[in-house]
């Protein structure tokens, strides 16, 4: 039997941590791919287009997009716990295939399977955590998912440094460690109770149909405006972060840092700063200070960090400024606020569906960029890509700062009443 945590009051943080591990697994998958792509490329004789395809169909892009598109509506139809029963089983199959991959086809299959599992799991995790969190500490609990997401790359790059002498075998061991983490997480999650908010809503008005959940999203102005806002905040930022997640070592090489060990250690600094900023900046402050200006500060720092890496003279000082600036920015920036706002701005009956659609859109954008990004980086360099990178980050900065919602300290039920009216079903079609 799984572990039975008990009441919500005494075990809220334990449940949050267990669910937040979806984000560790997602980020760990991306870093495992990022640190192994060059080795797989040499092993199987792949060109830049094949490498871009692997990145595009992985947990970083299209694979996760497909999982989110399917998992979000299923999560609203059958419950948050339904996803946790199956997603990590699919994930474990995918990483095992990667561990034993002997061809490009096996590797591509592994990346697609893990991506689908990650997409389904991450959207459910943000939803579940927000629904179970106290209203005055919702940002702190949602921030735990962001913290897990940042710890994944920190450890992933450290592992890459340690196993670097083993070559491709070391990369296979990193994937194996993700299998072990996923297995333990799956076992622990078996004891989680269903989301109280989802259970109460479905008891009152019935379960949402798969099609009805999606129809409710696209036929109500309130939802459409929220999705446009969140796309601007998250998808634009993720267009840059997604390329950094997979291709950052290649970007460092483009500005003169060619040692793989030094690249990985610099990434440890990036993600270490992200972890620290997530805890001390987002988890401790986002329930207390103005979210609008906290978001603005993080997004602006991200723009400055990338501008320095792209246009400033290459050197140790520039690289360190980028690592610290981008790391801190990511800790209090778009992804943390997206996870919070996406849970607050939609009615319970299609909260996960909305996240699935938005995650799909964000990862499709990353995937489209990933297909051609390695070749463009080779042909025109990082400076040539500077306008695109900074344009995406500036767009996210302006949209999030200008239209930041006023939801701080309110319960999800109160926010839903204010946005949809009392007694609403959110415009969704329900099953009796």
Coordinates of C-alpha atoms in Angstrom, one line a residue:
X1 CA 0.0 0.0 0.0
X2 CA 1.0 3.6 -0.5
X3 CA 1.8 6.0 2.3
X4 CA -1.4 7.5 3.9
X5 CA -0.6 11.1 4.8
X6 CA -3.6 11.9 6.8
X7 CA -5.4 15.2 7.2
X8 CA -4.8 18.2 5.0
X9 CA -3.9 20.4 8.0
X10 CA -1.1 18.3 9.2
X11 CA 0.3 17.0 5.9
X12 CA -0.2 19.9 3.4
X13 CA 3.5 20.4 2.9
X14 CA 4.3 16.7 2.6
X15 CA 1.6 16.4 -0.1
X16 CA 3.0 19.6 -1.8
X17 CA 6.5 18.2 -1.9
X18 CA 5.3 14.8 -3.2
X19 CA 3.4 16.5 -6.0
X20 CA 6.1 19.0 -6.8
X21 CA 8.5 16.2 -7.7
X22 CA 6.8 16.3 -11.2
X23 CA 8.8 19.5 -11.7
X24 CA 12.1 18.0 -10.6
X25 CA 11.5 15.1 -13.0
X26 CA 10.6 17.5 -15.8
X27 CA 13.7 19.7 -15.3
X28 CA 15.9 16.7 -14.7
X29 CA 14.8 15.2 -18.0
X30 CA 15.6 18.4 -19.9
X31 CA 19.1 18.6 -18.3
X32 CA 19.7 14.9 -18.9
X33 CA 19.0 15.6 -22.6
X34 CA 21.0 18.8 -22.7
X35 CA 24.1 17.2 -21.3
X36 CA 23.9 14.1 -23.5
X37 CA 22.9 15.5 -26.9
X38 CA 26.5 16.0 -28.0
X39 CA 27.3 12.4 -26.9
X40 CA 24.3 10.9 -28.7
X41 CA 25.2 13.0 -31.7
X42 CA 28.6 11.5 -31.9
X43 CA 27.4 8.0 -31.1
X44 CA 24.8 7.8 -33.8
X45 CA 26.4 10.2 -36.3
X46 CA 23.5 12.8 -36.1
X47 CA 23.4 16.1 -37.9
X48 CA 22.1 19.4 -36.4
X49 CA 18.6 18.8 -37.8
X50 CA 18.3 15.4 -36.0
X51 CA 19.6 17.0 -32.8
X52 CA 17.0 19.7 -33.1
X53 CA 14.3 17.0 -33.7
X54 CA 15.3 15.2 -30.5
X55 CA 15.1 18.4 -28.6
X56 CA 11.8 19.5 -30.2
X57 CA 10.0 16.2 -29.5
X58 CA 11.2 15.8 -25.9
X59 CA 10.0 16.9 -22.5
X60 CA 11.2 20.4 -23.4
X61 CA 8.8 20.9 -26.3
X62 CA 6.3 18.9 -28.4
X63 CA 6.3 15.8 -26.2
X64 CA 5.4 17.8 -23.1
X65 CA 2.9 19.8 -25.2
X66 CA 1.1 16.6 -26.3
X67 CA 1.0 15.4 -22.7
X68 CA -0.4 18.6 -21.4
X69 CA -3.1 18.8 -24.1
X70 CA -4.3 15.3 -23.1
X71 CA -3.6 15.4 -19.4
X72 CA -5.2 18.8 -18.6
X73 CA -8.8 17.9 -19.7
X74 CA -8.4 14.3 -18.2
X75 CA -7.4 15.9 -14.9
X76 CA -10.6 18.0 -14.8
X77 CA -12.8 15.1 -16.0
X78 CA -11.5 12.3 -13.7
X79 CA -9.6 14.2 -11.0
X80 CA -6.1 15.3 -10.1
X81 CA -5.1 11.9 -8.6
X82 CA -6.1 10.1 -11.8
X83 CA -3.1 11.6 -13.6
X84 CA -0.7 10.6 -10.8
X85 CA -1.8 6.9 -11.1
X86 CA -0.5 6.6 -14.6
X87 CA 1.8 9.4 -15.7
X88 CA 5.0 8.3 -13.9
X89 CA 4.5 4.7 -15.2
X90 CA 4.8 6.1 -18.7
X91 CA 7.7 8.3 -17.7
X92 CA 9.6 5.3 -16.2
X93 CA 9.2 3.4 -19.4
X94 CA 10.6 6.3 -21.4
X95 CA 13.7 6.8 -19.3
X96 CA 14.4 3.1 -19.3
X97 CA 14.4 3.1 -23.1
X98 CA 16.8 6.0 -23.0
X99 CA 19.1 4.1 -20.6
X100 CA 19.4 1.2 -23.1
X101 CA 19.0 3.1 -26.4
X102 CA 21.1 1.7 -29.2
X103 CA 19.7 3.7 -32.1
X104 CA 18.2 7.1 -33.0
X105 CA 14.8 5.6 -33.2
X106 CA 14.9 4.2 -29.6
X107 CA 16.2 7.5 -28.3
X108 CA 13.5 9.5 -30.1
X109 CA 10.8 7.1 -28.7
X110 CA 12.2 7.6 -25.2
X111 CA 12.2 11.3 -25.4
X112 CA 8.6 11.4 -26.8
X113 CA 7.3 9.1 -24.0
X114 CA 9.0 11.0 -21.2
X115 CA 7.7 14.3 -22.7
X116 CA 4.1 13.1 -22.8
X117 CA 4.3 11.9 -19.2
X118 CA 5.9 15.2 -18.1
X119 CA 3.4 17.4 -19.8
X120 CA 0.5 15.5 -18.1
X121 CA 2.1 15.5 -14.7
X122 CA 3.3 19.1 -14.5
X123 CA -0.1 20.6 -15.3
X124 CA -1.8 18.4 -12.7
X125 CA 0.9 19.3 -10.1
X126 CA 0.4 23.0 -10.3
X127 CA -3.4 22.6 -10.2
X128 CA -3.3 20.2 -7.2
X129 CA -0.8 22.3 -5.1
X130 CA -2.8 25.5 -5.6
X131 CA -6.1 23.9 -4.7
X132 CA -4.7 22.4 -1.5
X133 CA -2.7 25.4 -0.4
X134 CA -4.0 28.0 2.2
X135 CA -5.1 31.2 0.5
X136 CA -2.6 33.3 2.4
X137 CA 0.3 30.9 1.5
X138 CA -0.6 29.8 -2.0
X139 CA 2.5 31.4 -3.5
X140 CA 4.7 29.6 -1.0
X141 CA 3.2 26.2 -1.8
X142 CA 3.1 26.8 -5.6
X143 CA 6.7 28.0 -5.3
X144 CA 7.7 24.6 -4.0
X145 CA 7.0 23.2 -7.5
X146 CA 9.3 26.0 -8.9
X147 CA 11.9 25.1 -6.3
X148 CA 11.8 21.4 -7.3
X149 CA 12.1 22.5 -10.9
X150 CA 15.3 24.5 -10.1
X151 CA 16.9 21.8 -8.0
X152 CA 16.6 19.3 -10.9
X153 CA 19.0 21.2 -13.1
X154 CA 21.3 22.0 -10.2
X155 CA 21.8 18.3 -9.4
X156 CA 21.6 17.3 -13.1
X157 CA 24.6 19.5 -14.0
X158 CA 26.5 18.3 -11.0
X159 CA 25.9 14.7 -11.9
X160 CA 27.0 15.6 -15.5
X161 CA 30.3 16.9 -14.1
X162 CA 30.8 13.8 -11.9
X163 CA 30.1 11.2 -14.7
X164 CA 31.7 13.2 -17.5
X165 CA 34.7 10.8 -17.6
X166 CA 32.4 7.9 -18.4
X167 CA 31.1 9.5 -21.6
X168 CA 27.8 8.2 -22.8
X169 CA 27.6 5.6 -20.0
X170 CA 27.5 8.6 -17.6
X171 CA 24.6 10.1 -19.4
X172 CA 22.8 6.7 -19.3
X173 CA 23.3 6.7 -15.5
X174 CA 21.7 10.1 -15.2
X175 CA 18.6 8.8 -17.0
X176 CA 18.7 5.8 -14.6
X177 CA 18.7 8.1 -11.6
X178 CA 15.5 9.7 -13.0
X179 CA 13.9 6.3 -13.2
X180 CA 14.6 5.7 -9.5
X181 CA 13.3 9.1 -8.4
X182 CA 10.2 8.6 -10.5
X183 CA 9.6 5.1 -9.0
X184 CA 9.9 6.4 -5.4
X185 CA 7.7 9.4 -6.2
X186 CA 5.0 7.2 -7.8
X187 CA 4.9 5.0 -4.7
X188 CA 4.6 7.9 -2.3
X189 CA 1.9 9.5 -4.3
X190 CA -0.4 6.5 -4.0
X191 CA -1.3 7.7 -0.5
X192 CA -2.4 11.2 -1.7
X193 CA -6.0 12.2 -1.2
X194 CA -7.9 13.7 -4.1
X195 CA -8.0 17.6 -4.3
X196 CA -10.7 18.8 -1.9
X197 CA -11.6 21.7 -4.2
X198 CA -12.1 19.4 -7.2
X199 CA -14.0 16.9 -5.1
X200 CA -16.4 19.5 -3.7
X201 CA -17.0 21.1 -7.1
X202 CA -17.9 17.8 -8.8
X203 CA -20.1 16.8 -5.9
X204 CA -22.1 20.0 -6.3
X205 CA -22.6 20.1 -10.1
X206 CA -21.3 16.9 -11.6
X207 CA -18.1 16.0 -13.5
X208 CA -17.0 17.9 -16.6
X209 CA -16.9 16.2 -19.9
X210 CA -13.6 16.2 -21.8
X211 CA -15.1 18.2 -24.7
X212 CA -17.1 20.4 -22.4
X213 CA -14.1 21.5 -20.4
X214 CA -12.3 22.7 -23.6
X215 CA -15.5 24.3 -25.0
X216 CA -15.9 26.3 -21.8
X217 CA -12.4 27.7 -22.2
X218 CA -12.9 29.0 -25.7
X219 CA -16.5 30.3 -25.5
X220 CA -16.2 32.7 -22.5
X221 CA -14.4 36.0 -22.7
X222 CA -13.1 35.8 -19.2
X223 CA -11.2 32.7 -20.1
X224 CA -9.9 33.9 -23.4
X225 CA -8.5 37.1 -21.9
X226 CA -6.8 35.1 -19.1
X227 CA -5.3 32.7 -21.6
X228 CA -3.9 35.5 -23.7
X229 CA -2.4 37.1 -20.7
X230 CA -0.8 33.9 -19.5
X231 CA 0.5 33.1 -22.9
X232 CA 2.2 36.4 -23.0
X233 CA 3.7 35.9 -19.6
X234 CA 4.8 32.3 -19.9
X235 CA 5.1 31.2 -23.5
X236 CA 7.2 34.2 -24.6
X237 CA 9.5 33.8 -21.7
X238 CA 9.6 30.0 -22.2
X239 CA 10.6 30.5 -25.8
X240 CA 14.0 31.7 -24.5
X241 CA 14.1 29.5 -21.4
X242 CA 13.3 26.4 -23.5
X243 CA 16.3 27.0 -25.8
X244 CA 18.5 27.7 -22.8
X245 CA 17.4 24.5 -21.1
X246 CA 18.5 22.3 -24.0
X247 CA 21.1 24.4 -25.8
X248 CA 22.8 26.6 -23.1
X249 CA 26.1 24.7 -23.3
X250 CA 26.2 25.4 -27.1
X251 CA 25.5 29.1 -26.3
X252 CA 28.4 29.2 -24.0
X253 CA 30.5 27.7 -26.7
X254 CA 29.3 30.4 -29.1
X255 CA 30.8 33.1 -26.7
X256 CA 34.1 31.3 -26.2
X257 CA 33.5 29.0 -23.2
X258 CA 34.4 25.6 -24.8
X259 CA 35.2 23.4 -21.7
X260 CA 32.2 21.1 -21.0
X261 CA 33.1 20.9 -17.3
X262 CA 33.2 24.7 -17.0
X263 CA 29.9 25.0 -18.9
X264 CA 28.2 22.6 -16.5
X265 CA 29.6 24.3 -13.5
X266 CA 28.4 27.6 -14.7
X267 CA 24.9 26.1 -15.1
X268 CA 25.2 24.8 -11.5
X269 CA 25.6 28.4 -10.5
X270 CA 22.6 29.5 -12.6
X271 CA 20.3 26.9 -11.1
X272 CA 21.7 27.3 -7.6
X273 CA 20.8 31.0 -7.8
X274 CA 17.4 30.0 -9.2
X275 CA 16.8 27.7 -6.2
X276 CA 17.9 30.4 -3.7
X277 CA 15.8 33.1 -5.4
X278 CA 12.7 30.8 -5.6
X279 CA 12.9 30.2 -1.8
X280 CA 14.0 33.6 -0.5
X281 CA 12.3 35.7 -3.2
X282 CA 9.2 33.9 -4.4
X283 CA 8.2 31.5 -1.6
X284 CA 8.8 34.0 1.2
X285 CA 7.8 37.2 -0.5
X286 CA 5.1 36.6 -3.1
X287 CA 2.3 36.3 -0.4
X288 CA 3.5 39.5 1.3
X289 CA 4.7 42.1 -1.2
X290 CA 3.3 43.5 -4.4
X291 CA 3.3 40.6 -6.9
X292 CA 3.3 43.1 -9.8
X293 CA 6.6 44.7 -8.8
X294 CA 8.2 41.4 -7.7
X295 CA 7.4 40.0 -11.2
X296 CA 8.7 43.2 -12.9
X297 CA 12.0 43.0 -11.0
X298 CA 12.6 39.4 -11.9
X299 CA 11.7 39.9 -15.6
X300 CA 13.8 43.0 -16.0
X301 CA 16.8 41.3 -14.5
X302 CA 16.4 38.5 -17.0
X303 CA 16.5 41.0 -19.9
X304 CA 19.7 42.6 -18.5
X305 CA 21.4 39.2 -18.0
X306 CA 20.7 38.1 -21.6
X307 CA 21.7 41.5 -23.0
X308 CA 25.0 41.1 -21.3
X309 CA 25.7 37.6 -22.5
X310 CA 24.8 38.6 -26.1
X311 CA 26.4 42.0 -26.5
X312 CA 28.9 42.5 -23.7
X313 CA 32.6 41.6 -24.3
X314 CA 33.1 37.9 -23.6
X315 CA 34.9 37.1 -20.4
X316 CA 34.5 35.7 -16.9
X317 CA 32.8 38.8 -15.5
X318 CA 30.1 38.7 -18.3
X319 CA 29.5 35.0 -17.8
X320 CA 29.2 35.3 -14.0
X321 CA 26.8 38.3 -14.4
X322 CA 24.7 36.3 -16.8
X323 CA 24.7 33.2 -14.5
X324 CA 23.6 35.1 -11.4
X325 CA 21.2 37.4 -13.2
X326 CA 19.4 34.8 -15.2
X327 CA 19.4 32.4 -12.2
X328 CA 17.8 35.0 -9.8
X329 CA 15.4 36.1 -12.6
X330 CA 14.2 32.6 -13.2
X331 CA 13.5 32.1 -9.5
X332 CA 11.1 35.0 -9.2
X333 CA 10.1 35.3 -12.8
X334 CA 7.6 34.1 -15.3
X335 CA 7.4 30.4 -14.6
X336 CA 6.7 30.8 -10.9
X337 CA 4.1 33.4 -11.5
X338 CA 2.6 31.5 -14.3
X339 CA 2.1 28.4 -12.0
X340 CA 0.4 30.7 -9.5
X341 CA -1.8 32.8 -11.8
X342 CA -2.8 29.9 -14.0
X343 CA -4.3 28.2 -11.0
X344 CA -6.0 31.4 -9.8
X345 CA -7.6 32.8 -12.9
X346 CA -9.8 29.8 -14.0
X347 CA -12.8 28.1 -12.5
X348 CA -12.2 24.7 -10.8
X349 CA -13.9 22.7 -13.4
X350 CA -11.4 23.5 -16.1
X351 CA -8.4 24.8 -14.2
X352 CA -6.2 21.9 -15.3
X353 CA -7.6 22.1 -18.9
X354 CA -6.5 25.7 -19.1
X355 CA -3.1 24.8 -17.9
X356 CA -2.9 22.0 -20.5
X357 CA -3.8 24.3 -23.3
X358 CA -1.4 27.0 -22.2
X359 CA 1.4 24.5 -21.6
X360 CA 0.7 23.1 -25.1
X361 CA 1.0 26.5 -26.7
X362 CA 4.2 27.3 -24.8
X363 CA 5.9 24.1 -25.6
X364 CA 4.8 24.2 -29.3
X365 CA 6.5 27.6 -29.5
X366 CA 9.7 26.1 -27.9
X367 CA 9.5 23.1 -30.3
X368 CA 9.3 25.2 -33.4
X369 CA 12.2 27.3 -32.3
X370 CA 14.2 24.2 -31.2
X371 CA 14.0 22.5 -34.7
X372 CA 16.1 25.3 -36.3
X373 CA 17.9 26.8 -33.3
X374 CA 21.1 24.6 -33.4
X375 CA 21.6 25.4 -37.1
X376 CA 20.9 29.2 -36.6
X377 CA 23.3 29.3 -33.7
X378 CA 26.0 27.8 -35.9
X379 CA 25.3 30.0 -38.8
X380 CA 24.6 33.5 -37.3
X381 CA 25.9 33.1 -33.7
X382 CA 24.3 34.2 -30.5
X383 CA 24.5 37.9 -31.3
X384 CA 22.5 37.2 -34.5
X385 CA 19.8 35.7 -32.4
X386 CA 19.8 38.6 -29.9
X387 CA 16.8 40.4 -31.3
X388 CA 14.6 37.4 -31.0
X389 CA 15.8 36.5 -27.5
X390 CA 15.4 40.0 -26.1
X391 CA 12.1 40.6 -27.9
X392 CA 10.5 37.6 -26.3
X393 CA 11.7 38.5 -22.9
X394 CA 10.6 42.1 -23.2
X395 CA 7.2 41.0 -24.3
X396 CA 6.8 38.8 -21.3
X397 CA 8.1 41.6 -19.0
X398 CA 5.6 44.2 -20.3
X399 CA 2.5 41.9 -20.3
X400 CA 3.1 40.5 -16.9
X401 CA 3.8 43.9 -15.3
X402 CA 0.9 45.8 -16.9
X403 CA -1.8 43.2 -16.5
X404 CA -0.8 41.5 -13.3
X405 CA -4.1 40.2 -11.6
X406 CA -5.1 41.3 -8.1
X407 CA -5.6 37.8 -6.5
X408 CA -3.2 38.0 -3.6
X409 CA -4.6 36.6 -0.3
X410 CA -8.0 35.5 -1.8
X411 CA -9.3 32.0 -1.8
X412 CA -9.8 30.2 -5.1
X413 CA -13.5 30.2 -4.4
X414 CA -13.6 34.0 -3.9
X415 CA -11.6 34.6 -7.0
X416 CA -13.9 32.4 -9.0
X417 CA -17.0 34.3 -7.7
X418 CA -15.4 37.6 -8.6
X419 CA -14.5 36.5 -12.1
X420 CA -17.5 34.4 -13.0
X421 CA -20.3 35.4 -10.7
X422 CA -21.8 33.5 -7.8
X423 CA -23.2 30.0 -8.4
X424 CA -21.4 29.7 -11.8
X425 CA -20.2 26.5 -13.4
X426 CA -17.7 28.5 -15.4
X427 CA -19.6 28.0 -18.6
X428 CA -18.6 24.3 -18.9
X429 CA -20.8 21.5 -19.9
X430 CA -21.2 18.9 -17.2
X431 CA -22.0 15.2 -17.1
X432 CA -24.8 14.1 -14.8

